[in-house]
Amino acid sequence: MRRPFARSWTGVLATAAAAAALPLASPAPAAADSVVIGGSPVRISESPWVVALSSRDRFGGTRSGQFCGAVVVERTTVLTAAHCLSEGVLGVPLSRVSDLRVIAGRGDLSTSEGKEIPVREARVNPEYDGDTNSGDFAALTLAEPLPESYVIGMAGSGDPAYAAGTQAAVYGWGDTTGSGSYARTLHAARVQVLPDTVCEKAYPGSADGKYSATTMLCAGEMDGRRDACQGDSGGPLVAEGRLIGLVSWGSGCGRPGRPGVYTRVSDVVRMMGGRA
Ligand code: 4AZ
């Protein structure tokens, strides 16, 4: 089972463009009460594995071109959501985005601190399904390595951090209100891993997506409030110091009974054959 998908993983930009043909229904943002939603600012130096995915050509320069989150899992490998690389998000096929970069060490997107590193290769999960949102991840290879201290470990299957009730934190520069006010500085919100049954019940299958416990992880608060939102996609959900999820989808943001749905990182580990 070592790297069973190595071949299909090397489709690179062409694969990404093909996957982009599957449109992701982006759930409409909902009103919610505060900052991520219900979070607070955090220092990038304390969470260096959180990085921004950027294209100034596509998204403009005011927030360094940030449009999704990502996370450093190897010195030259960053994970993000597959849907972040879709034509629906980018407006054009990925193959036509010539300035895709990862920004590391920059908490405040209005500054030039940290480092901008070009993406050399993008591998979209060949099993990504834009209809259900299953398998929503992509691996990006950086043109130059980041320091080892930026790398966070991925939780494999059977890791206790996946247990319902585990306290976790989600990080991002996304919408802090549910109505399109994107953060300038990195925020984090405390959420808990919820039982799969909660998301199975909330998301039995609709235009938003369909919850699958094998490829997805359910997290949030039963009464809403704290959650990821638009612009946080692809960013990390961390518990017990390990990466357990990537922000993927949900119905609105911070709504009671509508938890956040994350890409289950143990499924990423499985697809990568134990390596990035
Ligand atoms: C989005 O549209 C999105 N509340 C991300 C996360 C969530 C909802 C929407 C989860 O990118």
PDB file of C-alpha atoms and ligand atoms in Angstrom:
ATOM      1  CA  MET A   1       0.000   0.000   0.000  1.00  0.00           C
ATOM      2  CA  ARG A   2       2.966   2.330  -0.373  1.00  0.00           C
ATOM      3  CA  ARG A   3       2.064   5.297  -2.547  1.00  0.00           C
ATOM      4  CA  PRO A   4      -0.683   3.482  -4.463  1.00  0.00           C
ATOM      5  CA  PHE A   5      -1.702   6.714  -6.110  1.00  0.00           C
ATOM      6  CA  ALA A   6       1.765   7.930  -6.975  1.00  0.00           C
ATOM      7  CA  ARG A   7       0.976   7.808 -10.680  1.00  0.00           C
ATOM      8  CA  SER A   8      -2.377   9.543 -10.584  1.00  0.00           C
ATOM      9  CA  TRP A   9      -0.905  12.081  -8.155  1.00  0.00           C
ATOM     10  CA  THR A  10       1.531  13.310 -10.802  1.00  0.00           C
ATOM     11  CA  GLY A  11      -1.181  14.709 -13.060  1.00  0.00           C
ATOM     12  CA  VAL A  12      -0.132  18.074 -11.698  1.00  0.00           C
ATOM     13  CA  LEU A  13      -1.753  21.144 -13.172  1.00  0.00           C
ATOM     14  CA  ALA A  14      -3.590  19.137 -15.839  1.00  0.00           C
ATOM     15  CA  THR A  15      -5.235  16.973 -13.149  1.00  0.00           C
ATOM     16  CA  ALA A  16      -6.112  20.054 -11.186  1.00  0.00           C
ATOM     17  CA  ALA A  17      -7.774  21.610 -14.212  1.00  0.00           C
ATOM     18  CA  ALA A  18      -9.778  18.418 -14.819  1.00  0.00           C
ATOM     19  CA  ALA A  19     -10.963  18.320 -11.222  1.00  0.00           C
ATOM     20  CA  ALA A  20     -11.869  21.975 -11.483  1.00  0.00           C
ATOM     21  CA  ALA A  21     -14.510  21.057 -14.039  1.00  0.00           C
ATOM     22  CA  LEU A  22     -16.556  19.712 -11.108  1.00  0.00           C
ATOM     23  CA  PRO A  23     -18.111  22.830  -9.619  1.00  0.00           C
ATOM     24  CA  LEU A  24     -18.235  23.101  -5.839  1.00  0.00           C
ATOM     25  CA  ALA A  25     -21.488  24.498  -4.657  1.00  0.00           C
ATOM     26  CA  SER A  26     -20.263  27.181  -2.304  1.00  0.00           C
ATOM     27  CA  PRO A  27     -22.780  27.373   0.533  1.00  0.00           C
ATOM     28  CA  ALA A  28     -24.172  30.848   1.074  1.00  0.00           C
ATOM     29  CA  PRO A  29     -22.589  32.573   4.058  1.00  0.00           C
ATOM     30  CA  ALA A  30     -24.929  33.075   6.989  1.00  0.00           C
ATOM     31  CA  ALA A  31     -25.110  35.788   9.561  1.00  0.00           C
ATOM     32  CA  ALA A  32     -23.267  34.867  12.723  1.00  0.00           C
ATOM     33  CA  ASP A  33     -22.287  36.807  15.777  1.00  0.00           C
ATOM     34  CA  SER A  34     -18.547  37.342  15.681  1.00  0.00           C
ATOM     35  CA  VAL A  35     -14.921  36.595  14.614  1.00  0.00           C
ATOM     36  CA  VAL A  36     -12.593  32.672  11.560  1.00  0.00           C
ATOM     37  CA  ILE A  37     -16.327  32.989  13.389  1.00  0.00           C
ATOM     38  CA  GLY A  38     -16.111  33.277  17.168  1.00  0.00           C
ATOM     39  CA  GLY A  39     -12.326  33.236  17.221  1.00  0.00           C
ATOM     40  CA  SER A  40      -9.567  35.608  18.200  1.00  0.00           C
ATOM     41  CA  PRO A  41      -6.287  36.823  16.683  1.00  0.00           C
ATOM     42  CA  VAL A  42      -3.247  34.582  17.034  1.00  0.00           C
ATOM     43  CA  ARG A  43       0.450  35.140  16.450  1.00  0.00           C
ATOM     44  CA  ILE A  44       1.815  33.438  13.340  1.00  0.00           C
ATOM     45  CA  SER A  45       5.054  32.692  15.221  1.00  0.00           C
ATOM     46  CA  GLU A  46       3.065  30.394  17.520  1.00  0.00           C
ATOM     47  CA  SER A  47       1.470  28.518  14.615  1.00  0.00           C
ATOM     48  CA  PRO A  48       4.035  28.714  11.773  1.00  0.00           C
ATOM     49  CA  TRP A  49       2.458  25.744   9.969  1.00  0.00           C
ATOM     50  CA  VAL A  50      -0.523  27.923   8.989  1.00  0.00           C
ATOM     51  CA  VAL A  51       0.143  29.454   5.577  1.00  0.00           C
ATOM     52  CA  ALA A  52      -1.892  31.519   3.125  1.00  0.00           C
ATOM     53  CA  LEU A  53      -2.590  30.499  -0.443  1.00  0.00           C
ATOM     54  CA  SER A  54      -2.288  33.503  -2.723  1.00  0.00           C
ATOM     55  CA  SER A  55      -2.756  34.767  -6.253  1.00  0.00           C
ATOM     56  CA  ARG A  56      -2.620  38.526  -6.665  1.00  0.00           C
ATOM     57  CA  ASP A  57      -3.572  38.128 -10.334  1.00  0.00           C
ATOM     58  CA  ARG A  58      -6.863  36.479  -9.342  1.00  0.00           C
ATOM     59  CA  PHE A  59      -7.670  38.113  -5.989  1.00  0.00           C
ATOM     60  CA  GLY A  60      -5.876  41.463  -5.931  1.00  0.00           C
ATOM     61  CA  GLY A  61      -3.103  42.724  -3.713  1.00  0.00           C
ATOM     62  CA  THR A  62      -4.738  44.288  -0.686  1.00  0.00           C
ATOM     63  CA  ARG A  63      -4.677  41.101   1.412  1.00  0.00           C
ATOM     64  CA  SER A  64      -1.522  39.719  -0.249  1.00  0.00           C
ATOM     65  CA  GLY A  65      -3.786  37.903  -2.731  1.00  0.00           C
ATOM     66  CA  GLN A  66      -4.957  35.455  -0.016  1.00  0.00           C
ATOM     67  CA  PHE A  67      -7.925  33.294  -1.029  1.00  0.00           C
ATOM     68  CA  CYS A  68      -7.538  30.045   0.966  1.00  0.00           C
ATOM     69  CA  GLY A  69      -5.627  28.592   3.859  1.00  0.00           C
ATOM     70  CA  ALA A  70      -3.064  25.809   3.734  1.00  0.00           C
ATOM     71  CA  VAL A  71      -0.790  23.911   6.109  1.00  0.00           C
ATOM     72  CA  VAL A  72       2.860  22.832   6.004  1.00  0.00           C
ATOM     73  CA  VAL A  73       3.222  19.034   6.393  1.00  0.00           C
ATOM     74  CA  GLU A  74       6.741  18.665   4.962  1.00  0.00           C
ATOM     75  CA  ARG A  75       9.423  21.271   4.306  1.00  0.00           C
ATOM     76  CA  THR A  76       8.382  21.431   0.651  1.00  0.00           C
ATOM     77  CA  THR A  77       4.791  20.141   0.935  1.00  0.00           C
ATOM     78  CA  VAL A  78       1.694  22.109   1.805  1.00  0.00           C
ATOM     79  CA  LEU A  79      -1.858  20.728   1.976  1.00  0.00           C
ATOM     80  CA  THR A  80      -4.929  22.693   1.015  1.00  0.00           C
ATOM     81  CA  ALA A  81      -8.505  21.942  -0.060  1.00  0.00           C
ATOM     82  CA  ALA A  82      -9.035  20.580  -3.571  1.00  0.00           C
ATOM     83  CA  HIS A  83     -11.930  22.979  -4.045  1.00  0.00           C
ATOM     84  CA  CYS A  84      -9.569  25.941  -3.525  1.00  0.00           C
ATOM     85  CA  LEU A  85      -7.970  25.022  -6.851  1.00  0.00           C
ATOM     86  CA  SER A  86     -11.263  24.646  -8.722  1.00  0.00           C
ATOM     87  CA  GLU A  87     -12.301  26.897 -11.567  1.00  0.00           C
ATOM     88  CA  GLY A  88     -15.297  27.887  -9.455  1.00  0.00           C
ATOM     89  CA  VAL A  89     -12.970  29.502  -6.913  1.00  0.00           C
ATOM     90  CA  LEU A  90     -10.189  30.714  -9.203  1.00  0.00           C
ATOM     91  CA  GLY A  91     -12.422  31.964 -12.006  1.00  0.00           C
ATOM     92  CA  VAL A  92     -10.113  30.294 -14.527  1.00  0.00           C
ATOM     93  CA  PRO A  93      -8.577  26.823 -14.755  1.00  0.00           C
ATOM     94  CA  LEU A  94      -5.639  26.346 -12.370  1.00  0.00           C
ATOM     95  CA  SER A  95      -3.326  25.892 -15.357  1.00  0.00           C
ATOM     96  CA  ARG A  96      -3.936  29.564 -16.177  1.00  0.00           C
ATOM     97  CA  VAL A  97      -2.948  30.860 -12.739  1.00  0.00           C
ATOM     98  CA  SER A  98       0.713  31.764 -13.094  1.00  0.00           C
ATOM     99  CA  ASP A  99       1.315  33.388  -9.691  1.00  0.00           C
ATOM    100  CA  LEU A 100       0.090  30.733  -7.236  1.00  0.00           C
ATOM    101  CA  ARG A 101       2.127  31.197  -4.047  1.00  0.00           C
ATOM    102  CA  VAL A 102       2.235  30.084  -0.449  1.00  0.00           C
ATOM    103  CA  ILE A 103       2.851  32.825   2.106  1.00  0.00           C
ATOM    104  CA  ALA A 104       4.558  31.662   5.293  1.00  0.00           C
ATOM    105  CA  GLY A 105       5.323  33.663   8.417  1.00  0.00           C
ATOM    106  CA  ARG A 106       2.906  36.499   7.628  1.00  0.00           C
ATOM    107  CA  GLY A 107       0.108  36.865  10.171  1.00  0.00           C
ATOM    108  CA  ASP A 108      -0.978  40.296   8.931  1.00  0.00           C
ATOM    109  CA  LEU A 109      -1.745  40.125   5.216  1.00  0.00           C
ATOM    110  CA  SER A 110      -1.281  43.889   4.801  1.00  0.00           C
ATOM    111  CA  THR A 111       2.437  43.534   5.573  1.00  0.00           C
ATOM    112  CA  SER A 112       5.339  42.004   3.667  1.00  0.00           C
ATOM    113  CA  GLU A 113       6.663  39.975   6.606  1.00  0.00           C
ATOM    114  CA  GLY A 114       7.580  36.314   6.164  1.00  0.00           C
ATOM    115  CA  LYS A 115       8.167  34.639   2.874  1.00  0.00           C
ATOM    116  CA  GLU A 116       6.301  34.122  -0.391  1.00  0.00           C
ATOM    117  CA  ILE A 117       7.152  30.869  -2.104  1.00  0.00           C
ATOM    118  CA  PRO A 118       5.978  29.900  -5.597  1.00  0.00           C
ATOM    119  CA  VAL A 119       4.077  26.623  -5.944  1.00  0.00           C
ATOM    120  CA  ARG A 120       6.029  24.320  -8.252  1.00  0.00           C
ATOM    121  CA  GLU A 121       3.439  21.572  -8.545  1.00  0.00           C
ATOM    122  CA  ALA A 122      -0.185  21.067  -7.526  1.00  0.00           C
ATOM    123  CA  ARG A 123      -1.592  17.566  -7.105  1.00  0.00           C
ATOM    124  CA  VAL A 124      -5.330  17.381  -6.614  1.00  0.00           C
ATOM    125  CA  ASN A 125      -6.630  14.220  -4.931  1.00  0.00           C
ATOM    126  CA  PRO A 126      -7.774  12.059  -7.859  1.00  0.00           C
ATOM    127  CA  GLU A 127     -10.641  10.830  -5.658  1.00  0.00           C
ATOM    128  CA  TYR A 128     -11.971  14.335  -4.973  1.00  0.00           C
ATOM    129  CA  ASP A 129     -15.700  14.494  -5.676  1.00  0.00           C
ATOM    130  CA  GLY A 130     -16.989  18.028  -6.160  1.00  0.00           C
ATOM    131  CA  ASP A 131     -20.599  16.903  -5.775  1.00  0.00           C
ATOM    132  CA  THR A 132     -20.333  15.351  -2.305  1.00  0.00           C
ATOM    133  CA  ASN A 133     -17.119  17.264  -1.372  1.00  0.00           C
ATOM    134  CA  SER A 134     -15.492  13.927  -0.488  1.00  0.00           C
ATOM    135  CA  GLY A 135     -11.691  13.840  -0.599  1.00  0.00           C
ATOM    136  CA  ASP A 136     -11.314  17.620  -0.564  1.00  0.00           C
ATOM    137  CA  PHE A 137      -7.533  17.983  -0.494  1.00  0.00           C
ATOM    138  CA  ALA A 138      -4.590  18.810  -2.705  1.00  0.00           C
ATOM    139  CA  ALA A 139      -0.843  18.678  -2.114  1.00  0.00           C
ATOM    140  CA  LEU A 140       1.317  21.571  -3.272  1.00  0.00           C
ATOM    141  CA  THR A 141       5.050  21.279  -3.790  1.00  0.00           C
ATOM    142  CA  LEU A 142       6.980  24.433  -2.947  1.00  0.00           C
ATOM    143  CA  ALA A 143       9.780  25.820  -5.093  1.00  0.00           C
ATOM    144  CA  GLU A 144      11.965  26.070  -1.974  1.00  0.00           C
ATOM    145  CA  PRO A 145      11.860  24.411   1.444  1.00  0.00           C
ATOM    146  CA  LEU A 146      10.547  26.000   4.625  1.00  0.00           C
ATOM    147  CA  PRO A 147      12.372  25.495   7.927  1.00  0.00           C
ATOM    148  CA  GLU A 148      11.637  22.194   9.676  1.00  0.00           C
ATOM    149  CA  SER A 149      10.129  24.184  12.567  1.00  0.00           C
ATOM    150  CA  TYR A 150       7.202  25.132  10.272  1.00  0.00           C
ATOM    151  CA  VAL A 151       6.113  21.505   9.804  1.00  0.00           C
ATOM    152  CA  ILE A 152       3.173  20.023  11.735  1.00  0.00           C
ATOM    153  CA  GLY A 153       2.608  16.278  12.036  1.00  0.00           C
ATOM    154  CA  MET A 154      -0.448  14.638  10.517  1.00  0.00           C
ATOM    155  CA  ALA A 155      -2.657  12.427  12.691  1.00  0.00           C
ATOM    156  CA  GLY A 156      -2.981   8.956  11.176  1.00  0.00           C
ATOM    157  CA  SER A 157      -6.027   6.732  11.501  1.00  0.00           C
ATOM    158  CA  GLY A 158      -6.573   5.528  15.039  1.00  0.00           C
ATOM    159  CA  ASP A 159      -5.028   8.665  16.510  1.00  0.00           C
ATOM    160  CA  PRO A 160      -6.928   9.546  19.715  1.00  0.00           C
ATOM    161  CA  ALA A 161      -7.167  13.187  18.546  1.00  0.00           C
ATOM    162  CA  TYR A 162     -10.048  12.121  16.256  1.00  0.00           C
ATOM    163  CA  ALA A 163     -12.251  11.111  19.180  1.00  0.00           C
ATOM    164  CA  ALA A 164     -15.496  13.041  19.638  1.00  0.00           C
ATOM    165  CA  GLY A 165     -15.138  15.601  22.414  1.00  0.00           C
ATOM    166  CA  THR A 166     -11.496  16.399  21.625  1.00  0.00           C
ATOM    167  CA  GLN A 167     -10.737  20.138  21.834  1.00  0.00           C
ATOM    168  CA  ALA A 168      -9.333  21.485  18.580  1.00  0.00           C
ATOM    169  CA  ALA A 169      -8.539  24.822  16.963  1.00  0.00           C
ATOM    170  CA  VAL A 170      -9.222  26.029  13.441  1.00  0.00           C
ATOM    171  CA  TYR A 171      -7.070  28.744  11.854  1.00  0.00           C
ATOM    172  CA  GLY A 172      -7.614  31.155   9.000  1.00  0.00           C
ATOM    173  CA  TRP A 173      -7.901  34.572   7.413  1.00  0.00           C
ATOM    174  CA  GLY A 174     -11.479  33.969   6.316  1.00  0.00           C
ATOM    175  CA  ASP A 175     -14.771  35.670   6.895  1.00  0.00           C
ATOM    176  CA  THR A 176     -15.213  36.624  10.550  1.00  0.00           C
ATOM    177  CA  THR A 177     -18.886  37.592  10.330  1.00  0.00           C
ATOM    178  CA  GLY A 178     -20.504  35.247   7.817  1.00  0.00           C
ATOM    179  CA  SER A 179     -21.245  38.233   5.600  1.00  0.00           C
ATOM    180  CA  GLY A 180     -18.017  38.732   3.694  1.00  0.00           C
ATOM    181  CA  SER A 181     -15.674  40.608   6.024  1.00  0.00           C
ATOM    182  CA  TYR A 182     -12.359  38.881   5.517  1.00  0.00           C
ATOM    183  CA  ALA A 183      -9.752  39.067   8.229  1.00  0.00           C
ATOM    184  CA  ARG A 184      -6.503  40.983   7.760  1.00  0.00           C
ATOM    185  CA  THR A 185      -4.819  39.055  10.545  1.00  0.00           C
ATOM    186  CA  LEU A 186      -4.763  35.348  11.339  1.00  0.00           C
ATOM    187  CA  HIS A 187      -7.557  34.175  13.617  1.00  0.00           C
ATOM    188  CA  ALA A 188      -8.205  30.905  15.428  1.00  0.00           C
ATOM    189  CA  ALA A 189     -11.335  29.484  17.005  1.00  0.00           C
ATOM    190  CA  ARG A 190     -11.703  26.700  19.521  1.00  0.00           C
ATOM    191  CA  VAL A 191     -14.057  23.970  18.321  1.00  0.00           C
ATOM    192  CA  GLN A 192     -14.624  20.395  19.381  1.00  0.00           C
ATOM    193  CA  VAL A 193     -14.588  17.200  17.392  1.00  0.00           C
ATOM    194  CA  LEU A 194     -18.232  16.174  17.140  1.00  0.00           C
ATOM    195  CA  PRO A 195     -19.657  12.667  16.678  1.00  0.00           C
ATOM    196  CA  ASP A 196     -20.017  11.660  13.012  1.00  0.00           C
ATOM    197  CA  THR A 197     -23.729  11.104  13.661  1.00  0.00           C
ATOM    198  CA  VAL A 198     -24.187  14.867  14.161  1.00  0.00           C
ATOM    199  CA  CYS A 199     -22.917  15.671  10.662  1.00  0.00           C
ATOM    200  CA  GLU A 200     -24.585  12.595   9.129  1.00  0.00           C
ATOM    201  CA  LYS A 201     -27.866  13.992  10.392  1.00  0.00           C
ATOM    202  CA  ALA A 202     -27.109  17.626   9.437  1.00  0.00           C
ATOM    203  CA  TYR A 203     -25.785  16.729   5.982  1.00  0.00           C
ATOM    204  CA  PRO A 204     -27.572  13.627   4.635  1.00  0.00           C
ATOM    205  CA  GLY A 205     -27.032  14.878   1.075  1.00  0.00           C
ATOM    206  CA  SER A 206     -28.016  18.148  -0.579  1.00  0.00           C
ATOM    207  CA  ALA A 207     -26.547  20.747  -2.933  1.00  0.00           C
ATOM    208  CA  ASP A 208     -24.111  21.632  -0.117  1.00  0.00           C
ATOM    209  CA  GLY A 209     -22.611  18.130  -0.007  1.00  0.00           C
ATOM    210  CA  LYS A 210     -23.009  14.781   1.723  1.00  0.00           C
ATOM    211  CA  TYR A 211     -21.204  13.879   4.951  1.00  0.00           C
ATOM    212  CA  SER A 212     -19.038  10.769   4.826  1.00  0.00           C
ATOM    213  CA  ALA A 213     -17.228   9.731   8.001  1.00  0.00           C
ATOM    214  CA  THR A 214     -14.484   7.929   6.074  1.00  0.00           C
ATOM    215  CA  THR A 215     -13.233  11.057   4.315  1.00  0.00           C
ATOM    216  CA  MET A 216     -14.638  13.861   6.470  1.00  0.00           C
ATOM    217  CA  LEU A 217     -14.506  15.065  10.065  1.00  0.00           C
ATOM    218  CA  CYS A 218     -17.259  16.928  11.911  1.00  0.00           C
ATOM    219  CA  ALA A 219     -16.292  19.791  14.256  1.00  0.00           C
ATOM    220  CA  GLY A 220     -17.797  22.873  15.824  1.00  0.00           C
ATOM    221  CA  GLU A 221     -20.109  23.587  18.727  1.00  0.00           C
ATOM    222  CA  MET A 222     -23.631  22.201  19.049  1.00  0.00           C
ATOM    223  CA  ASP A 223     -24.995  25.728  19.449  1.00  0.00           C
ATOM    224  CA  GLY A 224     -22.942  27.149  16.567  1.00  0.00           C
ATOM    225  CA  ARG A 225     -20.988  30.342  17.362  1.00  0.00           C
ATOM    226  CA  ARG A 226     -17.446  29.127  16.679  1.00  0.00           C
ATOM    227  CA  ASP A 227     -16.699  27.873  13.157  1.00  0.00           C
ATOM    228  CA  ALA A 228     -14.672  28.205   9.994  1.00  0.00           C
ATOM    229  CA  CYS A 229     -16.080  30.267   7.139  1.00  0.00           C
ATOM    230  CA  GLN A 230     -15.389  31.342   3.576  1.00  0.00           C
ATOM    231  CA  GLY A 231     -11.747  32.075   2.967  1.00  0.00           C
ATOM    232  CA  ASP A 232     -10.657  29.628   5.683  1.00  0.00           C
ATOM    233  CA  SER A 233     -10.932  26.664   3.304  1.00  0.00           C
ATOM    234  CA  GLY A 234      -7.840  24.503   3.097  1.00  0.00           C
ATOM    235  CA  GLY A 235      -6.584  25.744   6.464  1.00  0.00           C
ATOM    236  CA  PRO A 236      -5.782  23.539   9.449  1.00  0.00           C
ATOM    237  CA  LEU A 237      -7.818  21.984  12.237  1.00  0.00           C
ATOM    238  CA  VAL A 238      -5.361  21.020  14.960  1.00  0.00           C
ATOM    239  CA  ALA A 239      -5.817  18.890  18.077  1.00  0.00           C
ATOM    240  CA  GLU A 240      -3.252  17.642  20.569  1.00  0.00           C
ATOM    241  CA  GLY A 241      -0.544  19.296  18.477  1.00  0.00           C
ATOM    242  CA  ARG A 242      -1.369  17.308  15.359  1.00  0.00           C
ATOM    243  CA  LEU A 243      -3.189  18.092  12.114  1.00  0.00           C
ATOM    244  CA  ILE A 244      -6.567  16.329  12.033  1.00  0.00           C
ATOM    245  CA  GLY A 245      -8.560  18.314   9.455  1.00  0.00           C
ATOM    246  CA  LEU A 246      -8.591  20.804   6.603  1.00  0.00           C
ATOM    247  CA  VAL A 247     -11.417  23.338   6.382  1.00  0.00           C
ATOM    248  CA  SER A 248     -13.736  22.027   3.672  1.00  0.00           C
ATOM    249  CA  TRP A 249     -17.432  22.980   3.778  1.00  0.00           C
ATOM    250  CA  GLY A 250     -20.607  23.419   5.750  1.00  0.00           C
ATOM    251  CA  SER A 251     -23.967  25.111   5.540  1.00  0.00           C
ATOM    252  CA  GLY A 252     -23.258  28.724   6.329  1.00  0.00           C
ATOM    253  CA  CYS A 253     -20.999  29.626   9.233  1.00  0.00           C
ATOM    254  CA  GLY A 254     -21.550  29.311  12.973  1.00  0.00           C
ATOM    255  CA  ARG A 255     -25.144  28.134  12.642  1.00  0.00           C
ATOM    256  CA  PRO A 256     -26.604  25.950  15.386  1.00  0.00           C
ATOM    257  CA  GLY A 257     -26.984  22.369  14.136  1.00  0.00           C
ATOM    258  CA  ARG A 258     -24.763  23.060  11.098  1.00  0.00           C
ATOM    259  CA  PRO A 259     -21.220  22.160  12.163  1.00  0.00           C
ATOM    260  CA  GLY A 260     -18.120  22.658  10.053  1.00  0.00           C
ATOM    261  CA  VAL A 261     -17.066  19.770   7.835  1.00  0.00           C
ATOM    262  CA  TYR A 262     -13.355  19.102   7.492  1.00  0.00           C
ATOM    263  CA  THR A 263     -11.289  16.843   5.278  1.00  0.00           C
ATOM    264  CA  ARG A 264     -10.208  13.947   7.503  1.00  0.00           C
ATOM    265  CA  VAL A 265      -6.410  14.054   7.507  1.00  0.00           C
ATOM    266  CA  SER A 266      -6.069  10.292   8.143  1.00  0.00           C
ATOM    267  CA  ASP A 267      -7.626   9.869   4.681  1.00  0.00           C
ATOM    268  CA  VAL A 268      -4.953  12.177   3.257  1.00  0.00           C
ATOM    269  CA  VAL A 269      -2.293  10.059   4.956  1.00  0.00           C
ATOM    270  CA  ARG A 270      -3.866   6.929   3.446  1.00  0.00           C
ATOM    271  CA  MET A 271      -3.939   8.449  -0.056  1.00  0.00           C
ATOM    272  CA  MET A 272      -0.347   9.573   0.227  1.00  0.00           C
ATOM    273  CA  GLY A 273       0.708   6.070   1.236  1.00  0.00           C
ATOM    274  CA  GLY A 274       2.071   7.315   4.508  1.00  0.00           C
ATOM    275  CA  ARG A 275       4.121  10.119   3.037  1.00  0.00           C
ATOM    276  CA  ALA A 276       3.596  13.483   1.430  1.00  0.00           C
TER     277      ALA A 276
HETATM  278  C1  4AZ B   1     -16.549  28.031   2.353  1.00  0.00           C
HETATM  279  O1  4AZ B   1     -17.431  28.451   1.643  1.00  0.00           O
HETATM  280  C2  4AZ B   1     -16.888  27.494   3.686  1.00  0.00           C
HETATM  281  N1  4AZ B   1     -18.734  26.707   8.230  1.00  0.00           N
HETATM  282  C3  4AZ B   1     -15.905  26.990   4.507  1.00  0.00           C
HETATM  283  C4  4AZ B   1     -16.228  26.484   5.742  1.00  0.00           C
HETATM  284  C5  4AZ B   1     -17.534  26.466   6.146  1.00  0.00           C
HETATM  285  C6  4AZ B   1     -18.520  26.959   5.333  1.00  0.00           C
HETATM  286  C7  4AZ B   1     -18.202  27.482   4.104  1.00  0.00           C
HETATM  287  C8  4AZ B   1     -17.865  25.896   7.486  1.00  0.00           C
HETATM  288  O2  4AZ B   1     -15.385  28.049   1.991  1.00  0.00           O
END
